[in-house]
PDB file of C-alpha atoms in Angstrom:
ATOM      1  CA  MET A 318     -16.934 -19.837  26.546  1.00  0.00           C
ATOM      2  CA  ILE A 319     -18.092 -16.364  25.590  1.00  0.00           C
ATOM      3  CA  TYR A 320     -16.220 -14.760  22.693  1.00  0.00           C
ATOM      4  CA  THR A 321     -16.421 -11.033  22.012  1.00  0.00           C
ATOM      5  CA  VAL A 322     -15.348  -9.553  18.687  1.00  0.00           C
ATOM      6  CA  THR A 323     -14.014  -5.993  18.443  1.00  0.00           C
ATOM      7  CA  LEU A 324     -12.828  -5.200  14.940  1.00  0.00           C
ATOM      8  CA  ASN A 325     -11.498  -1.711  15.685  1.00  0.00           C
ATOM      9  CA  PRO A 326     -10.445  -1.310  19.348  1.00  0.00           C
ATOM     10  CA  SER A 327      -9.391   2.078  20.660  1.00  0.00           C
ATOM     11  CA  ILE A 328      -7.920   4.031  23.495  1.00  0.00           C
ATOM     12  CA  ASP A 329     -10.505   6.634  24.440  1.00  0.00           C
ATOM     13  CA  TYR A 330      -8.657   9.723  25.704  1.00  0.00           C
ATOM     14  CA  VAL A 331     -10.993  11.923  27.731  1.00  0.00           C
ATOM     15  CA  VAL A 332     -10.023  15.539  28.392  1.00  0.00           C
ATOM     16  CA  ARG A 333     -12.008  17.851  30.641  1.00  0.00           C
ATOM     17  CA  LEU A 334     -11.842  21.633  30.629  1.00  0.00           C
ATOM     18  CA  SER A 335     -14.202  24.425  31.568  1.00  0.00           C
ATOM     19  CA  GLU A 336     -14.302  25.885  28.055  1.00  0.00           C
ATOM     20  CA  LEU A 337     -12.907  24.951  24.655  1.00  0.00           C
ATOM     21  CA  LYS A 338     -11.638  27.845  22.529  1.00  0.00           C
ATOM     22  CA  THR A 339     -10.547  27.227  18.960  1.00  0.00           C
ATOM     23  CA  GLY A 340      -7.427  28.791  17.508  1.00  0.00           C
ATOM     24  CA  ILE A 341      -5.519  28.939  20.819  1.00  0.00           C
ATOM     25  CA  THR A 342      -3.801  26.570  23.235  1.00  0.00           C
ATOM     26  CA  ASN A 343      -6.251  25.113  25.757  1.00  0.00           C
ATOM     27  CA  ARG A 344      -5.242  23.696  29.143  1.00  0.00           C
ATOM     28  CA  THR A 345      -7.159  20.767  30.578  1.00  0.00           C
ATOM     29  CA  ASP A 346      -8.539  20.517  34.092  1.00  0.00           C
ATOM     30  CA  SER A 347      -8.129  16.740  34.074  1.00  0.00           C
ATOM     31  CA  GLU A 348      -7.780  13.823  31.716  1.00  0.00           C
ATOM     32  CA  GLU A 349      -8.160  10.065  31.764  1.00  0.00           C
ATOM     33  CA  TYR A 350      -8.088   7.194  29.303  1.00  0.00           C
ATOM     34  CA  TYR A 351     -10.072   4.005  28.782  1.00  0.00           C
ATOM     35  CA  PHE A 352      -9.610   0.980  26.575  1.00  0.00           C
ATOM     36  CA  GLY A 353     -12.584   1.037  24.230  1.00  0.00           C
ATOM     37  CA  GLY A 354     -14.520  -0.883  21.648  1.00  0.00           C
ATOM     38  CA  LYS A 355     -17.968  -2.375  22.179  1.00  0.00           C
ATOM     39  CA  GLY A 356     -16.871  -5.996  22.371  1.00  0.00           C
ATOM     40  CA  ILE A 357     -14.044  -5.114  24.740  1.00  0.00           C
ATOM     41  CA  ASN A 358     -16.532  -3.258  26.940  1.00  0.00           C
ATOM     42  CA  VAL A 359     -18.696  -6.378  27.092  1.00  0.00           C
ATOM     43  CA  SER A 360     -15.696  -8.500  28.117  1.00  0.00           C
ATOM     44  CA  CYS A 361     -14.683  -5.990  30.806  1.00  0.00           C
ATOM     45  CA  VAL A 362     -18.133  -5.922  32.417  1.00  0.00           C
ATOM     46  CA  LEU A 363     -18.424  -9.720  32.187  1.00  0.00           C
ATOM     47  CA  ALA A 364     -15.154  -9.885  34.129  1.00  0.00           C
ATOM     48  CA  GLU A 365     -16.678  -7.705  36.860  1.00  0.00           C
ATOM     49  CA  LEU A 366     -19.493 -10.268  37.012  1.00  0.00           C
ATOM     50  CA  ASP A 367     -16.924 -13.091  37.394  1.00  0.00           C
ATOM     51  CA  ILE A 368     -17.628 -14.527  33.949  1.00  0.00           C
ATOM     52  CA  GLU A 369     -14.744 -15.507  31.695  1.00  0.00           C
ATOM     53  CA  SER A 370     -14.557 -14.437  28.067  1.00  0.00           C
ATOM     54  CA  THR A 371     -12.113 -14.379  25.169  1.00  0.00           C
ATOM     55  CA  ALA A 372     -11.626 -11.086  23.344  1.00  0.00           C
ATOM     56  CA  LEU A 373     -11.021 -11.397  19.598  1.00  0.00           C
ATOM     57  CA  GLY A 374     -10.242  -8.678  17.078  1.00  0.00           C
ATOM     58  CA  PHE A 375      -7.361  -6.668  15.690  1.00  0.00           C
ATOM     59  CA  ILE A 376      -4.687  -4.540  17.358  1.00  0.00           C
ATOM     60  CA  ALA A 377      -1.755  -2.631  15.891  1.00  0.00           C
ATOM     61  CA  GLY A 378       1.318  -0.753  17.076  1.00  0.00           C
ATOM     62  CA  PHE A 379       2.145   0.535  20.553  1.00  0.00           C
ATOM     63  CA  THR A 380      -1.455   1.522  21.217  1.00  0.00           C
ATOM     64  CA  GLY A 381      -2.593  -1.987  20.390  1.00  0.00           C
ATOM     65  CA  ASP A 382      -0.041  -3.396  22.832  1.00  0.00           C
ATOM     66  CA  ALA A 383      -1.373  -1.033  25.512  1.00  0.00           C
ATOM     67  CA  ILE A 384      -4.965  -2.166  24.869  1.00  0.00           C
ATOM     68  CA  GLU A 385      -4.018  -5.823  25.187  1.00  0.00           C
ATOM     69  CA  ARG A 386      -2.017  -5.288  28.395  1.00  0.00           C
ATOM     70  CA  GLY A 387      -4.703  -3.036  29.816  1.00  0.00           C
ATOM     71  CA  ILE A 388      -7.648  -5.423  29.554  1.00  0.00           C
ATOM     72  CA  LYS A 389      -6.002  -8.811  30.060  1.00  0.00           C
ATOM     73  CA  ASN A 390      -6.794 -10.372  33.424  1.00  0.00           C
ATOM     74  CA  GLN A 391      -7.856 -13.682  34.959  1.00  0.00           C
ATOM     75  CA  LYS A 392     -11.332 -13.393  33.426  1.00  0.00           C
ATOM     76  CA  ILE A 393     -10.377 -11.962  30.000  1.00  0.00           C
ATOM     77  CA  ASN A 394      -8.333 -14.042  27.581  1.00  0.00           C
ATOM     78  CA  THR A 395      -6.946 -11.807  24.861  1.00  0.00           C
ATOM     79  CA  ASP A 396      -6.486 -13.419  21.462  1.00  0.00           C
ATOM     80  CA  PHE A 397      -6.110 -10.437  19.170  1.00  0.00           C
ATOM     81  CA  ILE A 398      -4.471 -10.507  15.766  1.00  0.00           C
ATOM     82  CA  LYS A 399      -1.491  -8.143  15.708  1.00  0.00           C
ATOM     83  CA  LEU A 400      -1.482  -6.238  12.423  1.00  0.00           C
ATOM     84  CA  LYS A 401       1.730  -5.690  10.492  1.00  0.00           C
ATOM     85  CA  SER A 402       1.387  -1.916  10.225  1.00  0.00           C
ATOM     86  CA  GLY A 403      -0.439   1.089  11.626  1.00  0.00           C
ATOM     87  CA  ILE A 404      -1.615   1.730  15.173  1.00  0.00           C
ATOM     88  CA  SER A 405      -4.846   1.063  16.987  1.00  0.00           C
ATOM     89  CA  ARG A 406      -6.818   4.273  17.099  1.00  0.00           C
ATOM     90  CA  ILE A 407      -6.924   6.910  19.822  1.00  0.00           C
ATOM     91  CA  ASN A 408     -10.316   8.603  20.091  1.00  0.00           C
ATOM     92  CA  VAL A 409     -10.417  12.012  21.751  1.00  0.00           C
ATOM     93  CA  LYS A 410     -13.435  12.891  23.899  1.00  0.00           C
ATOM     94  CA  ILE A 411     -13.551  16.576  24.816  1.00  0.00           C
ATOM     95  CA  LYS A 412     -15.827  17.433  27.734  1.00  0.00           C
ATOM     96  CA  ALA A 413     -16.182  21.211  27.998  1.00  0.00           C
ATOM     97  CA  GLY A 414     -19.816  22.011  28.662  1.00  0.00           C
ATOM     98  CA  GLU A 415     -20.851  20.439  25.386  1.00  0.00           C
ATOM     99  CA  GLU A 416     -19.246  17.134  24.493  1.00  0.00           C
ATOM    100  CA  THR A 417     -17.109  16.891  21.352  1.00  0.00           C
ATOM    101  CA  GLU A 418     -15.715  13.626  20.046  1.00  0.00           C
ATOM    102  CA  ILE A 419     -13.016  12.916  17.482  1.00  0.00           C
ATOM    103  CA  ASN A 420     -13.170   9.243  16.484  1.00  0.00           C
ATOM    104  CA  CYS A 421     -10.292   8.024  14.337  1.00  0.00           C
ATOM    105  CA  GLN A 422     -10.394   5.547  11.471  1.00  0.00           C
ATOM    106  CA  GLY A 423      -7.987   2.886  12.717  1.00  0.00           C
ATOM    107  CA  PRO A 424      -5.432   0.715  10.891  1.00  0.00           C
ATOM    108  CA  TYR A 425      -5.849  -0.949   7.518  1.00  0.00           C
ATOM    109  CA  ILE A 426      -6.729  -4.647   7.740  1.00  0.00           C
ATOM    110  CA  GLU A 427      -5.523  -6.860   4.905  1.00  0.00           C
ATOM    111  CA  GLU A 428      -7.566  -9.740   3.517  1.00  0.00           C
ATOM    112  CA  GLY A 429      -5.148 -12.313   4.915  1.00  0.00           C
ATOM    113  CA  GLU A 430      -5.455 -10.842   8.392  1.00  0.00           C
ATOM    114  CA  LEU A 431      -9.228 -10.983   8.150  1.00  0.00           C
ATOM    115  CA  MET A 432      -8.963 -14.660   7.193  1.00  0.00           C
ATOM    116  CA  ARG A 433      -6.927 -15.269  10.354  1.00  0.00           C
ATOM    117  CA  LEU A 434      -9.841 -13.903  12.380  1.00  0.00           C
ATOM    118  CA  MET A 435     -12.224 -16.211  10.551  1.00  0.00           C
ATOM    119  CA  GLU A 436      -9.995 -19.163  11.392  1.00  0.00           C
ATOM    120  CA  LYS A 437     -10.064 -18.242  15.081  1.00  0.00           C
ATOM    121  CA  THR A 438     -13.855 -18.548  15.072  1.00  0.00           C
ATOM    122  CA  ASP A 439     -13.485 -22.200  14.034  1.00  0.00           C
ATOM    123  CA  ARG A 440     -12.713 -23.037  17.659  1.00  0.00           C
ATOM    124  CA  LEU A 441     -16.253 -22.125  18.758  1.00  0.00           C
ATOM    125  CA  SER A 442     -18.255 -25.173  19.775  1.00  0.00           C
ATOM    126  CA  ASP A 443     -21.810 -26.021  20.779  1.00  0.00           C
ATOM    127  CA  GLY A 444     -22.899 -24.056  23.846  1.00  0.00           C
ATOM    128  CA  ASP A 445     -20.506 -21.143  23.272  1.00  0.00           C
ATOM    129  CA  THR A 446     -21.618 -17.524  22.858  1.00  0.00           C
ATOM    130  CA  ILE A 447     -20.279 -14.994  20.351  1.00  0.00           C
ATOM    131  CA  VAL A 448     -20.869 -11.256  20.697  1.00  0.00           C
ATOM    132  CA  LEU A 449     -20.570  -9.145  17.543  1.00  0.00           C
ATOM    133  CA  ALA A 450     -20.656  -5.519  18.616  1.00  0.00           C
ATOM    134  CA  GLY A 451     -20.052  -2.208  16.910  1.00  0.00           C
ATOM    135  CA  ASN A 452     -19.710  -0.917  13.388  1.00  0.00           C
ATOM    136  CA  ILE A 453     -17.313  -2.240  10.788  1.00  0.00           C
ATOM    137  CA  PRO A 454     -14.233  -0.133   9.944  1.00  0.00           C
ATOM    138  CA  LYS A 455     -14.175   1.465   6.504  1.00  0.00           C
ATOM    139  CA  THR A 456     -11.148  -0.629   5.603  1.00  0.00           C
ATOM    140  CA  MET A 457     -13.101  -3.887   5.930  1.00  0.00           C
ATOM    141  CA  PRO A 458     -15.850  -5.466   3.791  1.00  0.00           C
ATOM    142  CA  ASP A 459     -19.293  -4.564   5.099  1.00  0.00           C
ATOM    143  CA  ASP A 460     -20.414  -8.191   5.184  1.00  0.00           C
ATOM    144  CA  VAL A 461     -17.760  -9.364   7.656  1.00  0.00           C
ATOM    145  CA  TYR A 462     -20.328 -10.161  10.367  1.00  0.00           C
ATOM    146  CA  GLU A 463     -22.261 -12.274   7.893  1.00  0.00           C
ATOM    147  CA  LYS A 464     -19.071 -14.118   6.921  1.00  0.00           C
ATOM    148  CA  ILE A 465     -18.351 -14.917  10.571  1.00  0.00           C
ATOM    149  CA  LEU A 466     -21.912 -16.121  11.188  1.00  0.00           C
ATOM    150  CA  GLU A 467     -21.936 -18.159   7.977  1.00  0.00           C
ATOM    151  CA  ARG A 468     -18.768 -19.892   9.128  1.00  0.00           C
ATOM    152  CA  ILE A 469     -20.303 -21.008  12.436  1.00  0.00           C
ATOM    153  CA  LYS A 470     -23.905 -21.556  11.282  1.00  0.00           C
ATOM    154  CA  ASP A 471     -23.806 -25.343  11.724  1.00  0.00           C
ATOM    155  CA  LYS A 472     -22.809 -25.082  15.390  1.00  0.00           C
ATOM    156  CA  LYS A 473     -25.190 -24.504  18.296  1.00  0.00           C
ATOM    157  CA  VAL A 474     -23.601 -21.177  19.199  1.00  0.00           C
ATOM    158  CA  ARG A 475     -25.552 -18.440  20.963  1.00  0.00           C
ATOM    159  CA  ILE A 476     -25.257 -15.319  18.794  1.00  0.00           C
ATOM    160  CA  VAL A 477     -25.510 -11.785  20.199  1.00  0.00           C
ATOM    161  CA  VAL A 478     -25.476  -8.827  17.796  1.00  0.00           C
ATOM    162  CA  ASP A 479     -25.284  -5.183  18.856  1.00  0.00           C
ATOM    163  CA  ALA A 480     -24.904  -3.236  15.630  1.00  0.00           C
ATOM    164  CA  THR A 481     -26.753  -0.600  13.652  1.00  0.00           C
ATOM    165  CA  LYS A 482     -29.269  -0.766  10.821  1.00  0.00           C
ATOM    166  CA  GLN A 483     -28.176  -2.977   7.905  1.00  0.00           C
ATOM    167  CA  LEU A 484     -25.468  -4.773   9.876  1.00  0.00           C
ATOM    168  CA  LEU A 485     -28.131  -5.842  12.335  1.00  0.00           C
ATOM    169  CA  VAL A 486     -30.757  -6.683   9.715  1.00  0.00           C
ATOM    170  CA  ASN A 487     -28.298  -8.781   7.709  1.00  0.00           C
ATOM    171  CA  SER A 488     -27.536 -10.901  10.782  1.00  0.00           C
ATOM    172  CA  LEU A 489     -31.169 -11.894  11.367  1.00  0.00           C
ATOM    173  CA  LYS A 490     -31.123 -14.798   8.939  1.00  0.00           C
ATOM    174  CA  TYR A 491     -28.699 -16.513  11.345  1.00  0.00           C
ATOM    175  CA  LYS A 492     -31.329 -16.499  14.136  1.00  0.00           C
ATOM    176  CA  PRO A 493     -29.379 -14.530  16.766  1.00  0.00           C
ATOM    177  CA  PHE A 494     -30.206 -15.284  20.386  1.00  0.00           C
ATOM    178  CA  LEU A 495     -30.179 -11.563  21.231  1.00  0.00           C
ATOM    179  CA  ILE A 496     -30.128  -8.258  19.395  1.00  0.00           C
ATOM    180  CA  LYS A 497     -30.074  -4.841  21.089  1.00  0.00           C
ATOM    181  CA  PRO A 498     -31.295  -1.892  19.028  1.00  0.00           C
ATOM    182  CA  ASN A 499     -32.176   1.372  20.726  1.00  0.00           C
ATOM    183  CA  ARG A 500     -35.377   3.255  19.939  1.00  0.00           C
ATOM    184  CA  GLN A 501     -33.718   5.417  17.272  1.00  0.00           C
ATOM    185  CA  GLU A 502     -32.144   2.417  15.556  1.00  0.00           C
ATOM    186  CA  LEU A 503     -35.498   0.634  15.591  1.00  0.00           C
ATOM    187  CA  SER A 504     -37.013   3.650  13.846  1.00  0.00           C
ATOM    188  CA  GLU A 505     -34.214   3.709  11.264  1.00  0.00           C
ATOM    189  CA  ILE A 506     -34.565   0.018  10.444  1.00  0.00           C
ATOM    190  CA  PHE A 507     -38.254   0.386   9.574  1.00  0.00           C
ATOM    191  CA  SER A 508     -38.094   4.000   8.328  1.00  0.00           C
ATOM    192  CA  VAL A 509     -40.840   5.102  10.709  1.00  0.00           C
ATOM    193  CA  GLU A 510     -41.030   7.364  13.743  1.00  0.00           C
ATOM    194  CA  ILE A 511     -41.421   5.141  16.804  1.00  0.00           C
ATOM    195  CA  SER A 512     -42.450   6.796  20.058  1.00  0.00           C
ATOM    196  CA  THR A 513     -45.043   4.780  21.977  1.00  0.00           C
ATOM    197  CA  GLU A 514     -44.533   1.584  23.939  1.00  0.00           C
ATOM    198  CA  GLU A 515     -47.018  -0.200  21.685  1.00  0.00           C
ATOM    199  CA  GLU A 516     -45.037   0.791  18.583  1.00  0.00           C
ATOM    200  CA  ILE A 517     -41.770  -0.359  20.167  1.00  0.00           C
ATOM    201  CA  GLU A 518     -43.299  -3.744  20.949  1.00  0.00           C
ATOM    202  CA  LYS A 519     -44.834  -4.025  17.464  1.00  0.00           C
ATOM    203  CA  TYR A 520     -41.565  -3.425  15.612  1.00  0.00           C
ATOM    204  CA  ALA A 521     -39.519  -5.530  18.016  1.00  0.00           C
ATOM    205  CA  LYS A 522     -41.821  -8.416  17.134  1.00  0.00           C
ATOM    206  CA  GLU A 523     -41.256  -7.658  13.452  1.00  0.00           C
ATOM    207  CA  LEU A 524     -37.541  -8.232  14.059  1.00  0.00           C
ATOM    208  CA  GLN A 525     -38.440 -11.554  15.641  1.00  0.00           C
ATOM    209  CA  LYS A 526     -40.373 -12.512  12.515  1.00  0.00           C
ATOM    210  CA  MET A 527     -37.175 -11.724  10.584  1.00  0.00           C
ATOM    211  CA  GLY A 528     -35.146 -14.130  12.735  1.00  0.00           C
ATOM    212  CA  ALA A 529     -34.210 -12.660  16.132  1.00  0.00           C
ATOM    213  CA  GLU A 530     -35.083 -14.749  19.183  1.00  0.00           C
ATOM    214  CA  ASN A 531     -34.927 -12.027  21.836  1.00  0.00           C
ATOM    215  CA  VAL A 532     -35.064  -8.280  21.192  1.00  0.00           C
ATOM    216  CA  LEU A 533     -33.726  -5.950  23.878  1.00  0.00           C
ATOM    217  CA  ILE A 534     -34.503  -2.278  23.254  1.00  0.00           C
ATOM    218  CA  SER A 535     -32.603   0.330  25.262  1.00  0.00           C
ATOM    219  CA  LEU A 536     -34.756   3.407  25.844  1.00  0.00           C
ATOM    220  CA  GLY A 537     -32.379   5.839  27.563  1.00  0.00           C
ATOM    221  CA  LYS A 538     -34.085   7.658  30.422  1.00  0.00           C
ATOM    222  CA  ASP A 539     -37.135   5.400  29.954  1.00  0.00           C
ATOM    223  CA  GLY A 540     -35.189   2.249  30.787  1.00  0.00           C
ATOM    224  CA  ALA A 541     -35.378  -0.847  28.611  1.00  0.00           C
ATOM    225  CA  MET A 542     -37.854  -3.293  27.123  1.00  0.00           C
ATOM    226  CA  LEU A 543     -37.340  -6.948  26.267  1.00  0.00           C
ATOM    227  CA  ILE A 544     -39.538  -9.003  23.987  1.00  0.00           C
ATOM    228  CA  ASP A 545     -38.433 -12.546  24.750  1.00  0.00           C
ATOM    229  CA  GLU A 546     -38.521 -15.545  22.444  1.00  0.00           C
ATOM    230  CA  TYR A 547     -42.005 -16.468  23.715  1.00  0.00           C
ATOM    231  CA  GLY A 548     -43.428 -13.047  22.818  1.00  0.00           C
ATOM    232  CA  LYS A 549     -43.602 -11.926  26.439  1.00  0.00           C
ATOM    233  CA  LYS A 550     -42.856  -8.273  27.212  1.00  0.00           C
ATOM    234  CA  HIS A 551     -40.537  -7.364  30.098  1.00  0.00           C
ATOM    235  CA  LYS A 552     -39.771  -3.813  31.224  1.00  0.00           C
ATOM    236  CA  ALA A 553     -37.093  -2.248  33.399  1.00  0.00           C
ATOM    237  CA  GLY A 554     -36.873   1.347  34.568  1.00  0.00           C
ATOM    238  CA  VAL A 555     -33.850   3.407  35.506  1.00  0.00           C
ATOM    239  CA  LEU A 556     -32.442   3.974  38.978  1.00  0.00           C
ATOM    240  CA  ASP A 557     -31.999   7.327  40.640  1.00  0.00           C
ATOM    241  CA  GLY A 558     -28.490   8.670  40.353  1.00  0.00           C
ATOM    242  CA  ARG A 559     -26.331  11.299  38.714  1.00  0.00           C
ATOM    243  CA  VAL A 560     -25.478  10.368  35.157  1.00  0.00           C
ATOM    244  CA  ILE A 561     -21.775  10.937  34.588  1.00  0.00           C
ATOM    245  CA  ASN A 562     -21.116   8.970  31.430  1.00  0.00           C
ATOM    246  CA  THR A 563     -23.382   7.152  28.975  1.00  0.00           C
ATOM    247  CA  VAL A 564     -20.566   5.748  26.802  1.00  0.00           C
ATOM    248  CA  GLY A 565     -20.538   1.981  27.224  1.00  0.00           C
ATOM    249  CA  SER A 566     -23.911   1.785  28.984  1.00  0.00           C
ATOM    250  CA  GLY A 567     -25.439  -0.237  26.141  1.00  0.00           C
ATOM    251  CA  ASP A 568     -22.461  -2.603  26.084  1.00  0.00           C
ATOM    252  CA  SER A 569     -22.754  -3.003  29.846  1.00  0.00           C
ATOM    253  CA  MET A 570     -26.438  -3.862  29.446  1.00  0.00           C
ATOM    254  CA  VAL A 571     -25.533  -6.572  26.922  1.00  0.00           C
ATOM    255  CA  ALA A 572     -22.919  -8.010  29.302  1.00  0.00           C
ATOM    256  CA  GLY A 573     -25.346  -7.995  32.208  1.00  0.00           C
ATOM    257  CA  PHE A 574     -28.061  -9.663  30.127  1.00  0.00           C
ATOM    258  CA  ILE A 575     -25.704 -12.428  28.984  1.00  0.00           C
ATOM    259  CA  ALA A 576     -24.455 -12.962  32.536  1.00  0.00           C
ATOM    260  CA  GLY A 577     -27.961 -12.944  33.993  1.00  0.00           C
ATOM    261  CA  TYR A 578     -29.192 -15.513  31.515  1.00  0.00           C
ATOM    262  CA  GLU A 579     -26.080 -17.673  31.982  1.00  0.00           C
ATOM    263  CA  LYS A 580     -26.614 -17.693  35.757  1.00  0.00           C
ATOM    264  CA  GLU A 581     -30.390 -18.192  36.051  1.00  0.00           C
ATOM    265  CA  HIS A 582     -31.778 -18.909  32.553  1.00  0.00           C
ATOM    266  CA  SER A 583     -34.465 -16.357  33.327  1.00  0.00           C
ATOM    267  CA  TYR A 584     -35.276 -13.533  30.926  1.00  0.00           C
ATOM    268  CA  SER A 585     -36.690 -11.333  33.697  1.00  0.00           C
ATOM    269  CA  TYR A 586     -33.479 -11.708  35.706  1.00  0.00           C
ATOM    270  CA  ALA A 587     -31.336 -11.203  32.592  1.00  0.00           C
ATOM    271  CA  LEU A 588     -33.107  -7.907  31.927  1.00  0.00           C
ATOM    272  CA  LYS A 589     -32.755  -6.895  35.575  1.00  0.00           C
ATOM    273  CA  LEU A 590     -29.002  -7.535  35.670  1.00  0.00           C
ATOM    274  CA  GLY A 591     -28.551  -5.952  32.236  1.00  0.00           C
ATOM    275  CA  SER A 592     -30.359  -2.803  33.364  1.00  0.00           C
ATOM    276  CA  VAL A 593     -28.333  -2.634  36.574  1.00  0.00           C
ATOM    277  CA  CYS A 594     -25.049  -2.910  34.656  1.00  0.00           C
ATOM    278  CA  GLY A 595     -26.146  -0.211  32.193  1.00  0.00           C
ATOM    279  CA  ASN A 596     -27.073   2.095  35.081  1.00  0.00           C
ATOM    280  CA  ALA A 597     -23.818   1.324  36.900  1.00  0.00           C
ATOM    281  CA  THR A 598     -21.775   2.471  33.925  1.00  0.00           C
ATOM    282  CA  ALA A 599     -23.883   5.618  33.540  1.00  0.00           C
ATOM    283  CA  PHE A 600     -23.186   6.557  37.166  1.00  0.00           C
ATOM    284  CA  LEU A 601     -19.398   6.113  36.869  1.00  0.00           C
ATOM    285  CA  SER A 602     -16.683   7.775  34.814  1.00  0.00           C
ATOM    286  CA  GLY A 603     -15.688   4.391  33.394  1.00  0.00           C
ATOM    287  CA  LEU A 604     -17.384   1.025  32.988  1.00  0.00           C
ATOM    288  CA  ALA A 605     -19.492  -0.694  35.646  1.00  0.00           C
ATOM    289  CA  THR A 606     -17.591  -2.179  38.575  1.00  0.00           C
ATOM    290  CA  LYS A 607     -18.529  -5.164  40.712  1.00  0.00           C
ATOM    291  CA  GLU A 608     -19.041  -2.883  43.724  1.00  0.00           C
ATOM    292  CA  LYS A 609     -21.382  -0.518  41.876  1.00  0.00           C
ATOM    293  CA  ILE A 610     -23.330  -3.378  40.316  1.00  0.00           C
ATOM    294  CA  ASN A 611     -23.915  -4.999  43.721  1.00  0.00           C
ATOM    295  CA  GLU A 612     -24.905  -1.653  45.233  1.00  0.00           C
ATOM    296  CA  LEU A 613     -27.520  -1.032  42.546  1.00  0.00           C
ATOM    297  CA  LEU A 614     -28.782  -4.623  42.542  1.00  0.00           C
ATOM    298  CA  ALA A 615     -29.791  -4.142  46.171  1.00  0.00           C
ATOM    299  CA  LYS A 616     -31.915  -1.141  45.142  1.00  0.00           C
ATOM    300  CA  PHE A 617     -33.497  -2.589  42.008  1.00  0.00           C
ATOM    301  CA  ASN A 618     -37.137  -3.649  42.319  1.00  0.00           C
TER     302      ASN A 618
END
């Protein structure tokens, strides 16, 4: 079983208008909403690839109920902890020429509720995969990922971490199967400016020396690079298409990589499917769909 952990899920409310003027009432041209959170995004794209997962994390209030109803299907088992107070956050994405985002803080999580999450991870067994994705809410201790990984360290669980800077670095001692920094995050980790392919490969291998098995680096318009556990470099470009939305592309890449490796145990195929899923999300207003993934797979060299 694949388990995804989303500590602070959200409803992302997207509003589109030709121009945003402050100090007056603005009228939208259109609006839509999506159920968000990096782990949830991974589960949703895995479902499009016909792979089952269990979504763990915290929800609260009527918005939390909407998130759970909205993502639950035959391929996604929801096992969220319902908090006693507060509401799951609503993030507002304003698209009016320039993009403006208002990301909310989310509900307060008590120590006892955090312990309930830890207890849920006890069910993981050898051969399972856990995906820890996204930043930690301000209301939670900043070592929560480490606490989860410490709790399961004696099991043969495949660990995937998609987080920034210190959260990522602190997870390396648990030998994660996959980490996915982007080029900027790689630069921040080592406090250097990284621009060339040789530098990307060099510092990805430094992360392997620190504990990571496979390092997947998303490079935006330049595609992606994977340094696999054997030190071999794999590259994937981007497909031609109109980019509509980049939110969730990295999560989609993680889902595709996991699915590709689960299906064929090939790192080159895992990177291929991961890249296709990332592109599919970028070319849609929401997350990658099965139809779009299959369409792009047929075009991918």
